[in-house]
Backbone as ProteinMPNN parsed JSONL, in Angstrom:
{"seq_chain_A": "XXXXXXXXXXXXXXXXXXXXXXXXXXXXXXXXXXXXXXXXXXXXXXXXXXXXXXXXXXXXXXXXXXXXXXXXXXXXXXXXXXXXXXXXXXXXXXXXXXXXXXXXXXXXXXXXXXXXXXXXXXXXXXXXXXXXXXX", "coords_chain_A": {"N_chain_A": [[67.632, 95.121, 86.494], [68.465, 98.481, 86.134], [70.65, 100.993, 84.812], [71.375, 104.158, 86.235], [71.465, 107.649, 85.435], [73.333, 110.716, 85.932], [71.566, 112.917, 85.967], [69.114, 111.835, 86.832], [69.774, 111.088, 89.44], [70.501, 113.574, 90.524], [68.055, 114.924, 90.349], [66.624, 113.411, 92.147], [67.975, 113.771, 94.644], [68.358, 116.536, 94.957], [66.528, 119.346, 95.567], [65.563, 121.575, 93.465], [64.238, 124.449, 93.551], [64.095, 126.595, 91.836], [63.927, 125.643, 89.282], [61.705, 124.736, 86.985], [61.532, 122.5, 85.328], [62.939, 120.606, 86.776], [61.199, 120.131, 88.91], [59.115, 118.884, 87.568], [60.386, 116.57, 86.71], [61.182, 115.29, 89.005], [59.319, 113.397, 90.326], [59.522, 111.154, 88.589], [62.19, 110.524, 88.92], [62.22, 109.773, 91.593], [60.62, 107.49, 91.429], [62.251, 105.911, 89.778], [64.48, 105.479, 91.417], [63.353, 103.891, 93.293], [63.415, 101.374, 92.38], [65.424, 98.402, 91.691], [68.701, 99.3, 90.976], [71.617, 100.423, 89.145], [74.624, 102.213, 89.585], [77.181, 103.812, 88.019], [80.731, 104.421, 88.443], [81.585, 106.626, 86.981], [79.256, 108.126, 86.778], [78.915, 108.78, 89.457], [81.155, 110.444, 89.856], [80.455, 112.577, 88.185], [78.067, 113.368, 89.404], [78.962, 114.314, 91.894], [80.419, 116.513, 90.988], [78.345, 118.044, 89.824], [76.77, 118.576, 92.082], [78.531, 120.086, 93.712], [79.674, 121.964, 91.932], [77.627, 123.047, 90.189], [75.281, 123.307, 91.819], [76.428, 124.292, 94.069], [76.727, 123.052, 96.567], [77.863, 122.525, 99.894], [80.853, 120.706, 100.704], [80.465, 118.757, 102.755], [77.727, 118.239, 102.517], [77.543, 117.209, 99.935], [79.027, 114.884, 100.321], [77.377, 113.627, 102.169], [75.116, 113.083, 100.577], [76.224, 111.291, 98.681], [76.976, 109.219, 100.384], [74.476, 108.513, 101.382], [73.288, 107.546, 99.053], [74.939, 105.324, 98.664], [74.06, 103.74, 100.701], [71.59, 102.771, 100.079], [69.868, 99.91, 99.832], [69.0, 98.445, 97.547], [70.376, 99.559, 95.478], [73.078, 99.237, 93.395], [76.376, 100.087, 93.532], [78.997, 100.681, 91.336], [82.126, 99.31, 91.996], [81.948, 99.635, 94.818], [83.335, 99.454, 97.329], [85.715, 100.864, 96.817], [84.601, 103.344, 96.29], [83.572, 104.045, 98.804], [85.958, 104.212, 100.258], [87.081, 106.33, 98.873], [85.261, 108.325, 99.56], [85.87, 108.611, 102.256], [88.441, 109.755, 102.025], [87.707, 112.102, 100.676], [86.144, 113.313, 102.645], [88.201, 113.981, 104.306], [89.462, 116.02, 103.047], [90.519, 115.649, 100.461], [90.093, 116.126, 96.939], [87.175, 114.819, 95.428], [87.333, 113.386, 93.007], [90.122, 112.908, 92.825], [90.466, 111.383, 95.145], [88.956, 109.166, 94.457], [90.345, 108.25, 92.202], [92.716, 107.461, 93.46], [91.767, 105.476, 95.257], [90.788, 103.557, 93.485], [93.085, 102.721, 92.369], [94.429, 100.998, 93.946], [95.773, 98.566, 93.616], [98.017, 99.172, 92.256], [101.568, 99.846, 92.091], [102.346, 102.388, 92.545], [101.355, 105.862, 92.263], [101.411, 108.141, 89.849], [101.769, 111.629, 89.453], [101.432, 115.118, 88.565], [100.347, 116.819, 90.272], [100.844, 118.713, 92.915], [99.413, 119.353, 95.216], [97.668, 117.162, 95.555], [99.589, 115.132, 95.949], [100.775, 115.963, 98.364], [98.574, 115.95, 100.168], [97.695, 113.274, 99.988], [99.907, 111.939, 100.978], [99.978, 112.947, 103.616], [97.628, 111.839, 104.567], [98.247, 109.234, 104.475], [97.542, 107.597, 102.316], [97.19, 104.932, 99.989], [97.905, 103.831, 96.697], [101.466, 104.634, 97.053], [102.173, 108.02, 96.334], [103.768, 109.394, 93.576], [105.379, 112.22, 92.87], [105.758, 113.856, 89.96], [108.171, 115.821, 88.284]], "CA_chain_A": [[68.322, 96.263, 87.068], [68.872, 99.426, 85.093], [71.623, 102.0, 85.232], [70.849, 105.517, 86.389], [72.422, 108.689, 85.072], [73.532, 111.818, 86.868], [70.376, 113.761, 86.064], [68.123, 111.153, 87.665], [70.224, 111.187, 90.834], [70.413, 114.974, 90.938], [66.631, 115.236, 90.55], [66.181, 112.721, 93.362], [68.598, 114.273, 95.868], [68.439, 117.992, 95.048], [65.271, 120.024, 95.299], [65.895, 122.848, 92.835], [62.985, 125.2, 93.494], [64.153, 127.575, 90.747], [63.91, 124.949, 87.995], [60.404, 124.1, 86.759], [61.776, 121.186, 84.726], [63.339, 119.71, 87.864], [59.992, 119.766, 89.656], [58.369, 117.932, 86.739], [61.135, 115.328, 86.578], [61.46, 114.68, 90.309], [58.56, 112.16, 90.596], [60.082, 110.036, 87.812], [63.459, 110.16, 89.564], [61.865, 109.046, 92.821], [60.168, 106.163, 91.005], [63.412, 105.166, 89.27], [65.336, 105.064, 92.529], [62.627, 102.913, 94.107], [63.663, 100.071, 91.773], [66.823, 97.954, 91.677], [69.423, 100.169, 90.056], [73.076, 100.399, 89.092], [75.227, 103.532, 89.401], [78.595, 103.661, 87.667], [81.69, 105.335, 89.049], [81.61, 107.874, 86.215], [78.07, 108.888, 87.171], [79.199, 109.338, 90.789], [82.064, 111.574, 89.666], [79.701, 113.689, 87.623], [77.105, 113.814, 90.414], [79.686, 115.156, 92.865], [80.725, 117.767, 90.306], [77.092, 118.792, 89.691], [76.361, 119.064, 93.415], [79.427, 121.128, 94.223], [79.92, 122.995, 90.935], [76.403, 123.685, 89.707], [74.392, 123.661, 92.926], [77.262, 124.908, 95.106], [76.537, 122.419, 97.876], [79.095, 122.331, 100.662], [81.491, 119.385, 100.634], [79.842, 117.813, 103.693], [76.419, 117.855, 101.986], [77.801, 116.313, 98.799], [79.425, 113.604, 100.904], [76.188, 113.028, 102.792], [74.3, 112.543, 99.486], [76.883, 110.101, 98.13], [76.873, 108.147, 101.386], [73.072, 108.071, 101.407], [73.11, 106.711, 97.86], [75.639, 104.051, 98.875], [73.379, 102.945, 101.729], [70.318, 102.244, 99.581], [70.127, 98.474, 99.694], [68.723, 97.914, 96.207], [71.197, 100.27, 94.502], [74.427, 98.691, 93.27], [77.391, 101.034, 93.091], [80.191, 100.09, 90.746], [83.312, 99.395, 92.846], [81.427, 100.258, 96.045], [84.365, 99.57, 98.368], [86.598, 101.98, 96.441], [83.817, 104.579, 96.45], [83.528, 104.362, 100.241], [87.308, 104.654, 100.626], [87.224, 107.662, 98.29], [84.473, 109.254, 100.373], [86.662, 108.892, 103.459], [89.454, 110.722, 101.614], [86.989, 113.34, 100.375], [85.792, 113.908, 103.938], [89.437, 114.465, 104.936], [89.999, 117.143, 102.31], [90.901, 115.389, 99.077], [89.111, 116.272, 95.884], [86.528, 113.514, 95.286], [87.896, 112.677, 91.846], [91.457, 112.427, 93.204], [90.302, 110.304, 96.121], [88.47, 108.001, 93.737], [91.468, 107.743, 91.409], [93.628, 106.772, 94.391], [91.122, 104.274, 95.783], [90.655, 102.568, 92.413], [94.432, 102.343, 91.946], [95.028, 100.351, 95.116], [96.627, 97.439, 93.233], [99.212, 99.689, 91.577], [102.722, 100.027, 92.984], [102.485, 103.816, 92.793], [100.417, 106.742, 91.572], [102.21, 109.252, 89.332], [100.998, 112.846, 89.234], [102.087, 116.423, 88.63], [99.528, 117.59, 91.212], [101.543, 118.821, 94.202], [98.419, 119.348, 96.3], [97.265, 115.768, 95.741], [100.71, 114.385, 96.529], [100.94, 116.376, 99.763], [97.438, 115.476, 100.967], [97.691, 111.805, 100.019], [100.976, 111.533, 101.901], [99.539, 113.292, 104.973], [96.563, 110.914, 104.942], [98.81, 107.883, 104.345], [96.755, 106.851, 101.347], [97.937, 104.136, 99.033], [99.335, 103.532, 96.609], [102.319, 105.8, 97.266], [102.111, 109.011, 95.259], [105.041, 109.842, 93.027], [105.237, 113.542, 92.28], [106.636, 114.041, 88.806], [108.559, 117.221, 88.105]], "C_chain_A": [[68.709, 97.197, 85.922], [69.83, 100.451, 85.681], [70.956, 103.369, 85.278], [71.909, 106.527, 85.979], [72.424, 109.802, 86.115], [72.268, 112.645, 87.058], [69.302, 113.141, 86.941], [68.497, 111.304, 89.137], [70.131, 112.622, 91.348], [68.961, 115.359, 91.207], [66.102, 114.582, 91.824], [66.692, 113.428, 94.619], [68.541, 115.79, 96.042], [67.101, 118.596, 94.653], [65.597, 121.424, 94.784], [64.607, 123.63, 92.596], [62.947, 126.2, 92.345], [64.037, 126.949, 89.362], [62.588, 124.192, 87.832], [60.55, 122.69, 86.195], [62.153, 120.163, 85.803], [62.123, 119.234, 88.64], [59.165, 118.74, 88.882], [59.055, 116.575, 86.681], [61.322, 114.592, 87.902], [60.63, 113.416, 90.584], [59.096, 110.945, 89.825], [61.41, 109.581, 88.406], [63.21, 109.36, 90.836], [61.426, 107.624, 92.466], [61.339, 105.308, 90.517], [64.278, 104.655, 90.408], [64.636, 104.07, 93.461], [62.866, 101.488, 93.589], [65.136, 99.692, 91.918], [67.56, 98.722, 90.601], [70.922, 99.971, 90.173], [73.564, 101.824, 88.858], [76.72, 103.326, 89.16], [79.45, 104.703, 88.376], [81.703, 106.667, 88.304], [80.402, 108.744, 86.536], [78.284, 109.514, 88.55], [80.133, 110.549, 90.7], [81.311, 112.804, 89.168], [78.693, 114.234, 88.633], [77.79, 114.706, 91.444], [79.996, 116.507, 92.245], [79.475, 118.641, 90.181], [76.678, 119.372, 91.042], [77.223, 120.224, 93.871], [79.605, 122.275, 93.231], [78.676, 123.76, 90.528], [75.524, 124.177, 90.852], [75.115, 124.291, 94.116], [76.983, 124.36, 96.507], [77.871, 122.341, 98.596], [79.574, 120.88, 100.555], [80.782, 118.371, 101.534], [78.473, 117.36, 103.205], [76.568, 116.924, 100.789], [78.19, 114.932, 99.304], [78.218, 112.885, 101.495], [75.277, 112.399, 101.717], [74.919, 111.263, 98.938], [76.833, 108.937, 99.106], [75.441, 107.617, 101.486], [72.792, 107.158, 100.214], [73.756, 105.342, 98.069], [74.937, 103.159, 99.894], [72.022, 102.402, 101.279], [70.546, 100.792, 99.157], [69.953, 97.939, 98.273], [69.448, 98.681, 95.098], [72.604, 99.69, 94.534], [75.35, 99.783, 92.754], [78.552, 100.253, 92.489], [81.37, 100.336, 91.687], [83.001, 100.104, 94.178], [82.502, 100.452, 97.116], [85.305, 100.725, 98.07], [85.876, 103.316, 96.601], [83.78, 104.992, 97.922], [84.89, 104.833, 100.747], [87.524, 106.073, 100.099], [86.434, 108.693, 99.095], [85.181, 109.584, 101.679], [87.746, 109.918, 103.149], [88.855, 112.082, 101.319], [86.626, 114.069, 101.662], [87.015, 114.479, 104.662], [90.131, 115.533, 104.098], [90.471, 116.905, 100.897], [89.757, 115.747, 98.141], [88.49, 114.889, 95.668], [87.11, 112.724, 94.123], [89.271, 112.116, 92.179], [91.36, 111.26, 94.174], [89.829, 109.023, 95.435], [89.558, 107.401, 92.852], [92.413, 106.927, 92.293], [93.016, 105.441, 94.853], [91.03, 103.179, 94.714], [92.006, 102.12, 91.877], [95.159, 101.557, 93.028], [95.96, 99.195, 94.761], [97.912, 97.884, 92.539], [100.347, 99.865, 92.585], [102.949, 101.493, 93.307], [101.485, 104.589, 91.964], [101.183, 107.983, 91.147], [101.318, 110.449, 89.034], [101.916, 114.067, 89.19], [101.421, 117.292, 89.694], [100.174, 117.599, 92.6], [100.575, 118.743, 95.38], [97.956, 117.926, 96.596], [98.369, 114.978, 96.423], [100.87, 114.692, 98.01], [99.814, 115.816, 100.638], [97.402, 113.95, 101.072], [98.753, 111.288, 100.986], [100.548, 111.792, 103.351], [98.471, 112.326, 105.474], [96.997, 109.454, 104.874], [97.956, 107.012, 103.428], [97.666, 106.064, 100.427], [97.219, 104.118, 97.715], [100.169, 104.794, 96.834], [102.256, 106.732, 96.057], [103.515, 109.428, 94.865], [104.803, 111.168, 92.334], [106.247, 113.692, 91.169], [106.945, 115.522, 88.668], [109.041, 117.48, 86.694]], "O_chain_A": [[69.212, 96.763, 84.886], [69.818, 100.732, 86.88], [70.09, 103.687, 84.463], [73.104, 106.292, 86.154], [71.621, 109.812, 87.047], [71.936, 113.029, 88.179], [68.648, 113.844, 87.711], [67.649, 111.609, 89.975], [69.724, 112.849, 92.488], [68.671, 116.045, 92.187], [65.235, 115.136, 92.499], [65.925, 113.658, 95.555], [68.663, 116.281, 97.163], [66.609, 118.382, 93.546], [65.871, 122.338, 95.562], [63.967, 123.482, 91.554], [61.866, 126.61, 91.923], [64.048, 127.669, 88.363], [62.375, 123.15, 88.452], [59.783, 121.793, 86.544], [61.739, 119.005, 85.747], [62.029, 118.057, 88.989], [58.583, 117.833, 89.476], [58.387, 115.544, 86.61], [61.592, 113.391, 87.908], [61.2, 112.429, 91.048], [59.118, 109.835, 90.356], [61.721, 108.39, 88.397], [63.91, 108.387, 91.116], [61.82, 106.666, 93.131], [61.405, 104.115, 90.814], [64.757, 103.521, 90.367], [65.279, 103.475, 94.326], [62.557, 100.514, 94.276], [65.983, 100.532, 92.222], [67.112, 98.794, 89.457], [71.426, 99.43, 91.157], [73.001, 102.557, 88.045], [77.426, 102.744, 89.984], [78.953, 105.727, 88.844], [81.819, 107.723, 88.926], [80.512, 109.97, 86.565], [77.878, 110.652, 88.784], [79.926, 111.552, 91.382], [81.503, 113.915, 89.661], [78.489, 115.446, 88.705], [77.248, 115.744, 91.822], [79.853, 117.538, 92.902], [79.541, 119.849, 90.408], [76.281, 120.533, 91.125], [76.71, 121.231, 94.36], [79.679, 123.435, 93.637], [78.675, 124.991, 90.524], [75.078, 125.324, 90.853], [74.478, 124.766, 95.057], [76.999, 125.095, 97.494], [78.903, 122.114, 97.965], [78.783, 119.961, 100.343], [80.529, 117.243, 101.112], [78.085, 116.217, 103.446], [75.81, 115.965, 100.644], [77.731, 113.922, 98.77], [78.066, 111.674, 101.334], [74.733, 111.314, 101.923], [74.223, 110.265, 98.751], [76.664, 107.789, 98.694], [75.226, 106.417, 101.654], [72.139, 106.124, 100.354], [73.184, 104.319, 97.693], [75.19, 101.955, 99.944], [71.378, 101.655, 102.015], [71.319, 100.505, 98.243], [70.702, 97.058, 97.853], [69.169, 98.478, 93.916], [73.244, 99.658, 95.585], [75.134, 100.335, 91.675], [79.025, 99.278, 93.073], [81.581, 101.466, 92.127], [83.696, 101.032, 94.592], [82.566, 101.51, 97.742], [85.657, 101.487, 98.971], [86.484, 104.307, 97.005], [83.942, 106.17, 98.239], [84.968, 105.747, 101.568], [88.084, 106.919, 100.796], [86.899, 109.817, 99.287], [85.101, 110.715, 102.159], [87.952, 110.853, 103.923], [89.437, 113.107, 101.674], [86.778, 115.287, 101.761], [86.885, 115.35, 105.521], [91.261, 115.915, 104.398], [90.795, 117.859, 100.19], [88.588, 115.675, 98.52], [89.201, 113.886, 95.72], [87.353, 111.523, 94.246], [89.56, 110.965, 91.852], [92.08, 110.27, 94.044], [90.256, 107.926, 95.795], [89.681, 106.179, 92.761], [92.851, 105.841, 91.914], [93.683, 104.406, 94.835], [91.182, 101.997, 95.026], [92.072, 101.235, 91.024], [96.387, 101.468, 93.011], [96.857, 98.877, 95.542], [98.791, 97.066, 92.268], [100.108, 100.015, 93.783], [103.673, 101.811, 94.25], [100.844, 104.038, 91.07], [101.566, 108.794, 91.99], [100.249, 110.308, 88.44], [103.03, 114.043, 89.712], [101.896, 118.392, 89.978], [100.07, 116.633, 93.356], [100.881, 118.142, 96.409], [97.863, 117.531, 97.758], [98.111, 114.238, 97.372], [101.078, 113.786, 98.818], [100.067, 115.274, 101.714], [97.11, 113.406, 102.137], [98.527, 110.324, 101.718], [100.743, 110.936, 104.215], [98.412, 112.026, 106.667], [96.218, 108.55, 105.175], [97.684, 105.848, 103.725], [98.782, 106.488, 100.128], [96.017, 104.376, 97.657], [99.633, 105.902, 96.808], [102.282, 106.287, 94.91], [104.342, 109.771, 95.71], [104.103, 111.23, 91.323], [107.454, 113.659, 91.406], [106.087, 116.372, 88.907], [109.409, 118.607, 86.364]]}, "name": "protein", "num_of_chains": 1, "seq": "XXXXXXXXXXXXXXXXXXXXXXXXXXXXXXXXXXXXXXXXXXXXXXXXXXXXXXXXXXXXXXXXXXXXXXXXXXXXXXXXXXXXXXXXXXXXXXXXXXXXXXXXXXXXXXXXXXXXXXXXXXXXXXXXXXXXXXX"}
C-alpha cells in the first residue's frame, strides 16, 4: 500500500480542461487510485482546500468528492471515522478543517478557540467536545 498526495487525488477527481499538465497526469492518477492506497488526514485537508480555493468547487461538490474517496474499498483513510464525522459537520456548514479538528478531538474534555463563528456553529450542531470560546 502506498500513500497518495493531494495532487494525485486532484488529478483523479478534477478534470481541469485548462491545464495541459493535468491532462497528461490524469492517467497516472487513475492508475494510482486503482491500487491499494493510503490517504492521510493532512492530504484530505489540503485536497478540500484545493477543490474549494483553487478550483472554486461548491461545498457540496467538495463533500461529494471526499465521500466518494472514503467509499473506495481499497483506499484506507487515516482516522476514517473522524473524517466521516467531519464531513457531516462540513455538510451542516462548518469549515472542513474546523470540523476535522473537532472530530479528531473527541477524547478531549473541551476545545479552546478564539473563533466565535466556530464556537457558535459547533454549539448549534451540538458537536463535541464542548467548545470553549476564549476572549
